[in-house]
CSV table of C-alpha atoms in Angstrom, one decimal:
chain,number,residue,atom,x,y,z
W,337,MET,CA,41.6,10.7,5.2
W,338,ASN,CA,38.3,11.7,6.7
W,339,ARG,CA,35.3,10.8,4.6
W,340,LEU,CA,32.2,13.2,4.6
W,341,PRO,CA,28.8,11.6,4.7
W,342,LEU,CA,27.5,11.0,1.2
W,343,SER,CA,24.4,13.0,2.0
W,344,LEU,CA,26.6,16.1,2.6
W,345,VAL,CA,28.6,15.4,-0.6
W,346,ALA,CA,25.4,15.2,-2.6
W,347,ALA,CA,24.1,18.4,-1.1
W,348,ALA,CA,27.4,20.2,-1.8
W,349,ALA,CA,27.3,19.0,-5.4
W,350,LEU,CA,23.9,20.5,-5.9
W,351,ALA,CA,24.8,23.8,-4.3
W,352,LEU,CA,27.8,24.1,-6.7
W,353,GLY,CA,25.8,23.3,-9.7
W,354,GLY,CA,27.9,20.2,-10.4
W,355,CYS,CA,26.9,16.6,-10.8
W,356,SER,CA,23.5,15.9,-9.3
W,357,PRO,CA,22.7,12.9,-7.1
W,358,SER,CA,20.8,11.4,-10.0
W,359,ASP,CA,24.2,11.0,-11.8
W,360,SER,CA,25.7,9.2,-8.8
W,361,GLN,CA,26.1,5.5,-8.2
W,362,TYR,CA,24.9,4.3,-4.8
W,363,THR,CA,25.9,0.9,-3.5
W,364,ILE,CA,23.5,-0.3,-0.9
W,365,VAL,CA,24.6,-3.4,1.0
W,366,VAL,CA,21.7,-5.5,2.3
W,367,ILE,CA,22.8,-7.6,5.3
W,368,PRO,CA,20.2,-10.2,6.4
W,369,LYS,CA,20.3,-12.4,9.5
W,370,GLY,CA,21.0,-15.3,7.2
W,371,MET,CA,21.1,-16.2,3.5
W,372,THR,CA,18.8,-19.2,3.2
W,373,HIS,CA,15.3,-18.5,4.6
W,374,GLU,CA,12.7,-17.5,2.1
W,375,HIS,CA,12.0,-14.4,4.2
W,376,TRP,CA,15.4,-13.0,3.4
W,377,GLN,CA,15.1,-13.8,-0.3
W,378,SER,CA,11.9,-11.7,-0.4
W,379,VAL,CA,13.9,-8.9,1.3
W,380,ARG,CA,16.5,-9.2,-1.4
W,381,ARG,CA,13.9,-9.1,-4.2
W,382,GLY,CA,12.3,-6.1,-2.7
W,383,ALA,CA,15.6,-4.2,-2.5
W,384,GLU,CA,16.4,-5.1,-6.1
W,385,ARG,CA,13.0,-4.0,-7.3
W,386,CYS,CA,13.6,-0.6,-5.5
W,387,ALA,CA,16.8,-0.3,-7.5
W,388,GLU,CA,15.0,-1.0,-10.7
W,389,ASP,CA,12.3,1.6,-9.9
W,390,LEU,CA,14.9,4.2,-8.9
W,391,ALA,CA,16.8,3.6,-12.2
W,392,LEU,CA,13.6,4.7,-14.0
W,393,GLU,CA,13.8,7.9,-12.1
W,394,GLY,CA,17.4,8.5,-13.1
W,395,VAL,CA,19.0,7.3,-9.8
W,396,SER,CA,21.6,4.5,-10.2
W,397,VAL,CA,21.6,2.0,-7.3
W,398,ARG,CA,23.6,-1.2,-7.0
W,399,ILE,CA,22.3,-3.8,-4.5
W,400,VAL,CA,24.8,-6.1,-2.8
W,401,PHE,CA,23.3,-8.9,-0.7
W,402,ASP,CA,25.7,-10.2,1.8
W,403,GLY,CA,25.0,-12.0,5.1
W,404,PRO,CA,26.1,-14.9,7.3
W,405,LEU,CA,25.3,-18.4,6.2
W,406,ARG,CA,23.9,-19.2,9.6
W,407,GLU,CA,21.3,-17.1,11.3
W,408,ARG,CA,22.9,-17.4,14.8
W,409,ASP,CA,26.4,-16.3,13.6
W,410,ALA,CA,26.4,-12.8,15.1
W,411,MET,CA,30.2,-12.5,15.0
W,412,GLU,CA,30.2,-13.1,11.2
W,413,GLN,CA,27.4,-10.5,10.7
W,414,ILE,CA,29.5,-8.0,12.7
W,415,ARG,CA,32.5,-8.7,10.5
W,416,ILE,CA,30.4,-8.2,7.4
W,417,VAL,CA,29.1,-4.8,8.6
W,418,ASP,CA,32.7,-3.7,9.4
W,419,ARG,CA,34.1,-4.9,6.1
W,420,ARG,CA,31.4,-3.3,4.1
W,421,ALA,CA,31.7,-0.1,6.0
W,422,ALA,CA,35.5,0.0,5.1
W,423,THR,CA,35.1,-0.9,1.4
W,424,GLY,CA,33.1,1.7,-0.3
W,425,ALA,CA,29.4,1.1,0.5
W,426,SER,CA,27.1,4.1,0.3
W,427,GLY,CA,24.7,2.8,2.8
W,428,ILE,CA,23.8,-0.4,4.7
W,429,VAL,CA,20.4,-2.1,5.3
W,430,LEU,CA,20.8,-4.4,8.3
W,431,ALA,CA,18.7,-7.0,10.0
W,432,PRO,CA,20.6,-7.4,13.3
W,433,GLN,CA,20.8,-10.8,14.8
W,434,HIS,CA,21.0,-9.5,18.3
W,435,SER,CA,19.5,-6.3,19.8
W,436,ARG,CA,22.6,-5.5,21.9
W,437,THR,CA,25.5,-7.4,20.3
W,438,MET,CA,25.1,-5.6,17.0
W,439,THR,CA,24.9,-2.0,18.4
W,440,ALA,CA,28.7,-1.4,18.4
W,441,CYS,CA,29.3,-2.1,14.7
W,442,VAL,CA,26.3,0.0,13.7
W,443,LYS,CA,27.8,2.8,15.8
W,444,ARG,CA,31.1,2.4,14.1
W,445,ALA,CA,29.5,2.6,10.7
W,446,ALA,CA,27.5,5.7,11.6
W,447,GLU,CA,30.6,7.4,13.0
W,448,SER,CA,32.4,6.8,9.7
W,449,GLY,CA,29.6,8.6,7.9
W,450,LEU,CA,27.9,5.5,6.6
W,451,PRO,CA,24.1,5.6,7.1
W,452,VAL,CA,22.4,2.4,8.3
W,453,VAL,CA,18.8,1.5,8.0
W,454,VAL,CA,17.7,-1.3,10.4
W,455,ILE,CA,15.1,-3.8,9.3
W,456,ASP,CA,13.2,-6.7,10.8
W,457,SER,CA,14.6,-6.6,14.4
W,458,ASP,CA,15.3,-3.4,16.4
W,459,LEU,CA,18.5,-2.5,18.3
W,460,ALA,CA,18.5,-1.6,22.0
W,461,ASP,CA,20.3,1.6,21.2
W,462,ARG,CA,18.4,3.6,18.5
W,463,ASP,CA,20.9,6.5,18.3
W,464,HIS,CA,23.0,5.3,15.4
W,465,TYR,CA,20.7,4.4,12.5
W,466,VAL,CA,18.5,6.6,10.3
W,467,LYS,CA,15.4,4.5,10.1
W,468,TYR,CA,13.8,1.3,11.4
W,469,VAL,CA,11.6,-0.5,8.8
W,470,ALA,CA,9.9,-3.6,10.1
W,471,THR,CA,6.8,-5.6,11.0
W,472,ASP,CA,4.9,-4.5,14.1
W,473,ASN,CA,5.9,-7.8,15.7
W,474,TYR,CA,4.0,-7.2,19.0
W,475,HIS,CA,0.8,-6.6,17.1
W,476,GLY,CA,1.5,-9.7,15.0
W,477,GLY,CA,1.9,-11.8,18.2
W,478,GLU,CA,-1.5,-10.4,19.4
W,479,LEU,CA,-3.1,-11.4,16.1
W,480,ALA,CA,-1.7,-14.9,16.6
W,481,GLY,CA,-3.0,-15.2,20.1
W,482,GLU,CA,-6.5,-13.9,19.2
W,483,HIS,CA,-6.9,-16.3,16.3
W,484,LEU,CA,-5.6,-19.3,18.3
W,485,ILE,CA,-7.9,-18.7,21.3
W,486,ALA,CA,-10.9,-18.0,19.0
W,487,THR,CA,-10.3,-21.3,17.2
W,488,LEU,CA,-9.9,-23.2,20.5
W,489,LYS,CA,-13.1,-21.7,21.9
W,490,LYS,CA,-15.0,-22.9,18.8
W,491,LEU,CA,-13.8,-26.4,19.8
W,492,GLY,CA,-15.1,-25.9,23.3
W,493,LYS,CA,-11.7,-25.4,24.9
W,494,GLU,CA,-12.4,-22.7,27.5
W,495,LYS,CA,-9.3,-23.5,29.5
W,496,PRO,CA,-6.8,-24.5,26.9
W,497,LYS,CA,-3.4,-25.8,27.7
W,498,LEU,CA,-0.8,-24.0,25.7
W,499,ILE,CA,2.9,-24.1,24.8
W,500,LEU,CA,4.8,-21.0,23.8
W,501,PHE,CA,7.8,-22.4,21.8
W,502,ARG,CA,10.2,-19.4,21.8
W,503,TYR,CA,12.8,-18.7,19.2
W,504,ALA,CA,16.1,-17.4,20.6
W,505,VAL,CA,17.3,-15.1,23.4
W,506,GLY,CA,18.2,-11.6,22.1
W,507,SER,CA,16.1,-11.7,18.9
W,508,GLU,CA,14.1,-8.5,19.4
W,509,ALA,CA,11.5,-9.3,16.7
W,510,THR,CA,10.5,-12.8,18.0
W,511,GLU,CA,10.6,-11.6,21.6
W,512,GLN,CA,8.0,-9.0,20.6
W,513,ARG,CA,5.9,-11.6,18.9
W,514,GLU,CA,6.1,-13.8,22.0
W,515,LYS,CA,5.1,-11.0,24.3
W,516,GLY,CA,2.2,-9.9,22.1
W,517,PHE,CA,1.0,-13.5,22.0
W,518,GLU,CA,1.2,-13.9,25.8
W,519,ASP,CA,-0.5,-10.6,26.5
W,520,ALA,CA,-3.3,-11.3,24.1
W,521,VAL,CA,-4.0,-14.8,25.5
W,522,ASN,CA,-3.9,-13.6,29.1
W,523,ARG,CA,-6.2,-10.7,28.2
W,524,ILE,CA,-8.9,-12.7,26.4
W,525,CYS,CA,-8.5,-16.1,28.0
W,526,PRO,CA,-7.2,-15.6,31.6
W,527,ASP,CA,-8.0,-19.3,32.4
W,528,ALA,CA,-5.5,-20.6,29.8
W,529,VAL,CA,-2.9,-22.9,31.3
W,530,TRP,CA,0.7,-22.4,30.2
W,531,LEU,CA,2.4,-25.8,30.1
W,532,SER,CA,5.7,-24.5,28.8
W,533,THR,CA,7.1,-21.1,28.0
W,534,ASP,CA,10.9,-21.6,28.5
W,535,LYS,CA,12.0,-23.8,25.5
W,536,TYR,CA,13.8,-22.3,22.5
W,537,ALA,CA,13.6,-23.6,19.0
W,538,GLY,CA,16.8,-22.1,17.7
W,539,ALA,CA,17.5,-20.8,14.2
W,540,THR,CA,16.8,-23.8,12.0
W,541,ARG,CA,14.1,-26.4,11.4
W,542,ASP,CA,16.4,-29.1,12.6
W,543,SER,CA,17.2,-27.4,15.9
W,544,ALA,CA,13.4,-26.8,16.3
W,545,MET,CA,12.7,-30.5,15.8
W,546,ARG,CA,15.4,-31.5,18.4
W,547,GLU,CA,13.9,-29.2,21.0
W,548,ALA,CA,10.2,-29.9,20.1
W,549,GLY,CA,10.6,-33.7,20.2
W,550,PRO,CA,11.1,-34.1,24.0
W,551,MET,CA,8.7,-31.2,24.7
W,552,VAL,CA,5.8,-32.7,22.7
W,553,LEU,CA,6.5,-36.1,24.2
W,554,GLN,CA,6.3,-34.7,27.7
W,555,PHE,CA,3.0,-32.9,27.2
W,556,LYS,CA,1.4,-34.9,24.4
W,557,ASP,CA,-1.5,-36.0,26.6
W,558,GLN,CA,-2.2,-32.5,27.8
W,559,VAL,CA,-1.4,-29.8,25.2
W,560,ASP,CA,-4.1,-28.3,23.1
W,561,ALA,CA,-2.1,-25.8,21.0
W,562,ILE,CA,1.4,-24.5,20.4
W,563,PHE,CA,2.5,-21.1,19.1
W,564,ALA,CA,5.8,-21.0,17.2
W,565,PRO,CA,7.0,-17.5,16.5
W,566,ASN,CA,8.8,-18.0,13.2
W,567,GLU,CA,8.8,-20.2,10.1
W,568,SER,CA,11.4,-22.8,11.1
W,569,SER,CA,10.1,-23.3,14.6
W,570,ALA,CA,6.6,-23.8,13.2
W,571,THR,CA,7.6,-26.3,10.5
W,572,GLY,CA,9.9,-28.1,12.9
W,573,THR,CA,7.1,-28.4,15.4
W,574,ILE,CA,4.6,-29.7,12.8
W,575,ASP,CA,7.1,-32.3,11.6
W,576,VAL,CA,7.4,-33.6,15.2
W,577,LEU,CA,3.7,-33.6,15.7
W,578,ARG,CA,3.2,-35.5,12.5
W,579,SER,CA,5.9,-38.1,13.5
W,580,GLN,CA,4.0,-38.7,16.7
W,581,GLY,CA,0.5,-38.8,15.1
W,582,LEU,CA,-0.5,-35.6,16.8
W,583,ASN,CA,-0.9,-33.3,13.8
W,584,ARG,CA,-4.3,-31.7,13.7
W,585,LYS,CA,-4.9,-33.0,17.2
W,586,VAL,CA,-2.6,-30.3,18.7
W,587,LEU,CA,-3.2,-27.0,17.0
W,588,VAL,CA,-0.2,-25.0,15.7
W,589,MET,CA,-0.2,-21.3,15.1
W,590,GLY,CA,2.8,-20.1,13.2
W,591,PHE,CA,4.5,-16.9,12.0
W,592,ASP,CA,6.1,-16.1,8.6
W,593,ALA,CA,5.8,-18.0,5.3
W,594,SER,CA,7.6,-20.8,3.5
W,595,GLN,CA,6.2,-23.1,0.9
W,596,GLN,CA,6.1,-25.9,3.5
W,597,LEU,CA,4.3,-23.8,6.2
W,598,LEU,CA,1.8,-22.6,3.6
W,599,GLN,CA,1.1,-26.2,2.6
W,600,ASN,CA,0.7,-27.1,6.3
W,601,ILE,CA,-2.0,-24.5,6.5
W,602,ARG,CA,-3.8,-25.9,3.4
W,603,ASP,CA,-3.5,-29.4,4.8
W,604,GLY,CA,-4.8,-28.4,8.2
W,605,ASP,CA,-1.6,-29.1,10.1
W,606,ALA,CA,-1.5,-25.5,11.1
W,607,ILE,CA,-4.5,-23.3,11.8
W,608,GLY,CA,-2.7,-20.2,10.4
W,609,SER,CA,0.3,-18.0,10.3
W,610,ILE,CA,1.0,-14.3,10.7
W,611,LEU,CA,2.7,-13.2,7.5
W,612,GLN,CA,5.0,-10.3,7.2
W,613,ASP,CA,5.7,-8.3,4.1
W,614,PRO,CA,9.5,-8.8,3.6
W,615,TYR,CA,9.4,-7.7,0.0
W,616,ARG,CA,8.1,-4.3,1.0
W,617,MET,CA,10.5,-4.3,3.9
W,618,GLY,CA,13.4,-4.7,1.4
W,619,TYR,CA,12.0,-2.1,-0.9
W,620,LEU,CA,11.2,0.6,1.7
W,621,SER,CA,14.5,0.2,3.6
W,622,THR,CA,16.5,0.7,0.3
W,623,TRP,CA,14.3,3.6,-0.7
W,624,MET,CA,14.7,5.3,2.7
W,625,CYS,CA,18.5,4.7,2.6
W,626,VAL,CA,18.8,6.3,-0.9
W,627,ARG,CA,16.5,9.2,0.1
W,628,HIS,CA,18.7,9.9,3.1
W,629,LEU,CA,21.8,9.8,0.9
W,630,ARG,CA,20.2,12.3,-1.4
W,631,GLY,CA,19.9,14.7,1.5
W,632,GLU,CA,16.2,14.2,2.4
W,633,ASN,CA,15.0,14.1,6.0
W,634,VAL,CA,13.4,10.7,6.4
W,635,ASN,CA,12.6,11.4,10.0
W,636,ALA,CA,10.5,14.5,10.7
W,637,ASN,CA,11.4,13.9,14.3
W,638,ARG,CA,13.0,11.1,16.3
W,639,THR,CA,9.6,9.6,17.3
W,640,GLU,CA,9.0,8.8,13.6
W,641,MET,CA,12.0,6.5,13.2
W,642,SER,CA,9.9,3.4,12.9
W,643,LEU,CA,8.1,2.5,9.7
W,644,SER,CA,5.7,-0.5,9.8
W,645,THR,CA,5.3,-2.8,6.7
W,646,GLY,CA,2.2,-4.6,8.0
W,647,GLU,CA,1.3,-8.0,9.4
W,648,TYR,CA,-1.5,-10.3,8.2
W,649,LEU,CA,-3.4,-13.3,9.4
W,650,VAL,CA,-3.3,-16.1,6.9
W,651,THR,CA,-5.6,-19.2,7.2
W,652,SER,CA,-6.9,-21.9,4.9
W,653,GLY,CA,-9.5,-19.5,3.8
W,654,ASN,CA,-7.2,-16.9,2.3
W,655,VAL,CA,-3.9,-18.6,1.8
W,656,ASP,CA,-4.2,-18.7,-2.0
W,657,THR,CA,-5.5,-15.2,-2.6
W,658,GLU,CA,-3.6,-12.8,-4.8
W,659,PHE,CA,-2.9,-10.5,-1.9
W,660,VAL,CA,-1.3,-13.3,0.2
W,661,ARG,CA,0.7,-14.5,-2.8
W,662,GLY,CA,2.0,-11.0,-3.1
W,663,LEU,CA,3.6,-11.4,0.4
W,664,HIS,CA,5.8,-14.3,-0.5
W,665,ASP,CA,5.6,-15.4,-4.2
W,666,PRO,CA,8.2,-14.0,-6.5
W,667,ALA,CA,5.9,-13.7,-9.5
W,668,ALA,CA,3.1,-12.0,-7.6
W,669,GLN,CA,5.6,-9.7,-5.8
W,670,SER,CA,6.9,-8.5,-9.2
W,671,LYS,CA,3.4,-7.3,-10.1
W,672,ARG,CA,2.9,-5.1,-7.1
W,673,SER,CA,2.8,-1.4,-7.9
W,674,THR,CA,5.5,1.1,-7.0
W,675,ALA,CA,2.9,3.3,-5.4
W,676,SER,CA,1.7,0.6,-3.1
W,677,LEU,CA,5.2,-0.4,-2.1
W,678,ARG,CA,6.0,3.2,-1.1
W,679,GLY,CA,2.7,3.6,0.7
W,680,ARG,CA,1.2,6.2,-1.5
């Protein structure tokens, strides 16, 4: 039996004077890249907060949080998308593990009438989802490069020797961070020397430590600073530097937040990190998905498919401010206003 898109069903119900969408139960399945990183738990909390706010407006929304245990298990993520598309979800919020591999399952969901909102990392093919809600990762990479070079210049390093410790092939978000970082460094410090740009940390702190160990050992007498484009690559790198007595001697610029990475910033083992707003990402993506299901046009035109949630430089000077806590701490997140989360 063919299934009409729920947005059409809702519109028809209104036209016939029947049950309004506010009486409907929407099930939004939030599918992260993995289940363990604190980033994804903030996304979950944001989605659940959106459901709570919508309930106050008479819209019943159930959040299902379901993803692969390992962040590099793209096949498992594809199976979850297909299974949820076949078992009664109203809409899907997806953080695709790979910009190309994940396209086919999103297309299948869309063709079945199930709307998909993509978060965190974009897809190569943008024709099959209704909205992209994410950090401007390129700009975040630029901020990281600008802060790192400014710090090095204060230390008298006019021709710094750098390592770009990449994350993983096919991760669109981190590839954009890496590109933004490289472009910013090359623009403001053309005499910088790149010691290494072809090593990949992988999806976990352990894999980052395995890759960082030989790299740091090879360049320890040369390297001035390392950029690690996500939380696990940054904390893994810092652990390796600490084990070799090089922490604070080799500067580390990170991306994302975890309790350990934030403590590394307080301790001086990292000069800073670019924080995203995953709580707002989870909130806005859920809100956009429900608005679409209720028949609203969430894209005035195709050029407005992307919605940025912001990116912020965090250093030892602001790491404990209320604003920064609101980007990662559950208690502070719960105090944020609905209007600020929706951008009004």
